[in-house]
Tab-separated table of C-alpha atoms in Angstrom:
chain	number	residue	atom	x	y	z
A	1	MET	CA	-6.757	-20.816	5.692
A	2	ASN	CA	-9.896	-21.820	7.544
A	3	PHE	CA	-12.782	-19.451	8.479
A	4	GLU	CA	-11.481	-18.548	11.915
A	5	GLU	CA	-8.060	-17.529	10.518
A	6	THR	CA	-9.696	-15.524	7.790
A	7	ASN	CA	-11.819	-13.710	10.424
A	8	ILE	CA	-8.693	-12.948	12.361
A	9	LEU	CA	-7.049	-11.646	9.123
A	10	SER	CA	-9.939	-9.528	8.433
A	11	THR	CA	-9.960	-7.856	11.925
A	12	VAL	CA	-6.175	-7.182	11.513
A	13	VAL	CA	-6.443	-5.424	8.033
A	14	GLU	CA	-9.790	-3.629	8.999
A	15	ASP	CA	-9.131	0.149	8.630
A	16	LEU	CA	-12.693	1.543	8.978
A	17	TYR	CA	-11.685	3.882	11.792
A	18	GLY	CA	-8.376	4.946	10.351
A	19	SER	CA	-6.152	3.275	12.933
A	20	ALA	CA	-5.360	0.005	11.259
A	21	PHE	CA	-1.642	-0.738	10.971
A	22	ASN	CA	0.159	2.438	9.952
A	23	SER	CA	0.918	5.700	11.598
A	24	TYR	CA	1.928	7.736	8.675
A	25	THR	CA	0.995	11.218	7.794
A	26	GLY	CA	-2.080	12.040	5.852
A	27	THR	CA	-0.249	11.910	2.508
A	28	ILE	CA	0.440	8.161	2.563
A	29	LYS	CA	-2.214	5.360	2.852
A	30	CYS	CA	-2.072	1.542	2.788
A	31	VAL	CA	-5.402	-0.445	2.431
A	32	MET	CA	-5.602	-4.128	2.538
A	33	LYS	CA	-8.623	-6.263	1.505
A	34	ILE	CA	-9.446	-9.856	1.375
A	35	THR	CA	-10.479	-10.151	-2.181
A	36	GLY	CA	-11.036	-13.852	-2.476
A	37	GLU	CA	-10.378	-17.304	-1.113
A	38	ASN	CA	-6.678	-17.180	-0.331
A	39	ARG	CA	-6.244	-13.802	-1.859
A	40	LEU	CA	-5.159	-10.420	-0.391
A	41	SER	CA	-4.909	-7.222	-1.993
A	42	MET	CA	-2.850	-4.192	-0.742
A	43	THR	CA	-3.189	-0.723	-2.169
A	44	CYS	CA	-0.572	1.843	-1.046
A	45	MET	CA	-0.916	5.421	-2.146
A	46	MET	CA	1.112	8.546	-1.706
A	47	ILE	CA	0.509	12.311	-2.664
A	48	VAL	CA	3.695	14.123	-3.509
A	49	ASN	CA	4.703	17.558	-4.530
A	50	LEU	CA	6.942	17.517	-7.449
A	51	GLY	CA	9.412	19.927	-8.444
A	52	ASN	CA	10.168	21.406	-11.945
A	53	ARG	CA	9.015	19.700	-15.035
A	54	ASN	CA	12.481	18.439	-15.868
A	55	GLN	CA	12.768	16.373	-12.670
A	56	MET	CA	9.151	15.104	-12.224
A	57	GLN	CA	10.056	11.577	-13.588
A	58	GLN	CA	13.047	11.241	-11.241
A	59	ALA	CA	10.994	12.556	-8.195
A	60	ALA	CA	8.182	10.200	-9.010
A	61	LYS	CA	10.471	7.241	-9.154
A	62	GLU	CA	12.294	8.119	-5.863
A	63	HIS	CA	8.805	8.304	-4.222
A	64	GLU	CA	7.851	5.085	-5.705
A	65	ASN	CA	10.697	3.428	-3.970
A	66	ASP	CA	9.628	5.027	-0.625
A	67	LEU	CA	6.162	3.645	-1.295
A	68	LYS	CA	7.512	0.150	-1.623
A	69	LYS	CA	9.177	0.498	1.771
A	70	VAL	CA	5.889	1.623	3.306
A	71	GLY	CA	4.152	-1.483	1.636
A	72	LYS	CA	6.725	-3.749	3.246
A	73	ASP	CA	6.203	-2.170	6.582
A	74	CYS	CA	2.538	-2.544	6.353
A	75	MET	CA	2.760	-6.119	5.401
A	76	ALA	CA	5.232	-6.869	8.201
A	77	ASN	CA	2.906	-5.169	10.930
A	78	VAL	CA	-0.057	-7.268	9.437
A	79	LYS	CA	1.959	-10.540	9.720
A	80	LYS	CA	3.063	-9.690	13.220
A	81	LEU	CA	-0.533	-8.873	14.392
A	82	PHE	CA	-1.898	-11.947	12.662
A	83	LYS	CA	0.754	-14.081	14.380
A	84	GLN	CA	-0.071	-12.641	17.642
A	85	LYS	CA	-3.854	-13.304	17.240
A	86	ALA	CA	-3.835	-16.498	15.228
A	87	GLY	CA	-0.811	-18.272	16.969
A	88	ARG	CA	0.766	-19.019	13.615
A	89	ALA	CA	2.516	-17.215	10.926
A	90	LEU	CA	0.716	-15.683	7.879
A	91	LYS	CA	2.345	-17.013	4.646
A	92	THR	CA	2.269	-14.712	1.571
A	93	LYS	CA	3.343	-14.991	-1.909
A	94	GLU	CA	3.132	-11.847	-4.242
A	95	VAL	CA	1.069	-12.824	-7.397
A	96	SER	CA	1.079	-9.500	-9.051
A	97	SER	CA	2.109	-5.906	-8.697
A	98	ASP	CA	1.296	-2.752	-10.601
A	99	SER	CA	2.509	0.927	-10.185
A	100	SER	CA	0.942	4.129	-11.598
A	101	VAL	CA	1.676	7.733	-11.331
A	102	GLU	CA	-1.180	10.370	-11.850
A	103	LEU	CA	-0.452	14.065	-12.150
A	104	THR	CA	-3.498	15.471	-10.188
A	105	ASN	CA	-2.450	19.137	-10.078
A	106	TYR	CA	-0.502	20.454	-13.125
A	107	HIS	CA	-0.699	23.766	-14.789
A	108	ALA	CA	0.909	25.110	-17.853
A	109	TYR	CA	2.002	28.173	-16.133
A	110	SER	CA	3.522	26.576	-12.996
A	111	GLU	CA	6.737	24.659	-12.710
A	112	LYS	CA	5.476	22.409	-9.900
A	113	GLY	CA	2.795	19.814	-9.929
A	114	THR	CA	1.273	17.246	-7.440
A	115	ALA	CA	1.089	13.568	-8.232
A	116	LEU	CA	-0.669	10.554	-6.669
A	117	ILE	CA	1.533	7.577	-6.791
A	118	ARG	CA	-0.211	4.211	-6.439
A	119	GLN	CA	0.945	0.581	-6.018
A	120	VAL	CA	-1.443	-2.391	-5.980
A	121	HIS	CA	0.003	-5.667	-4.871
A	122	VAL	CA	-2.001	-8.947	-4.850
A	123	PHE	CA	-0.898	-11.773	-2.634
A	124	GLU	CA	-1.707	-15.421	-2.291
A	125	ILE	CA	-2.097	-16.134	1.446
A	126	SER	CA	-2.047	-19.363	3.456
């Protein structure tokens, strides 16, 4: 990618004012950053309310799958906008991926909990 294409990509993924490339509710967020030469990082986060303790792992796994779909939608929108502005397709190859689930609100006396599900994807772009 040359400087002009990198500049176009940076304007596509810019989300300073919150209107970047997704229209999800306040519990879901995808943030993309150009992290190096020909590298793009995408972090997708979702806050979910989990049911009782016995079903927390199953509920977290289900929401991880939903978050993967959100990430695919975000990347598809970025590719579409890049093609409109640059006149060519953005090629991406996923280099690494990592998922984590953090319990953010959990009490010993409550059956319910709140979790932050996070996925970080690193792409090689050209």
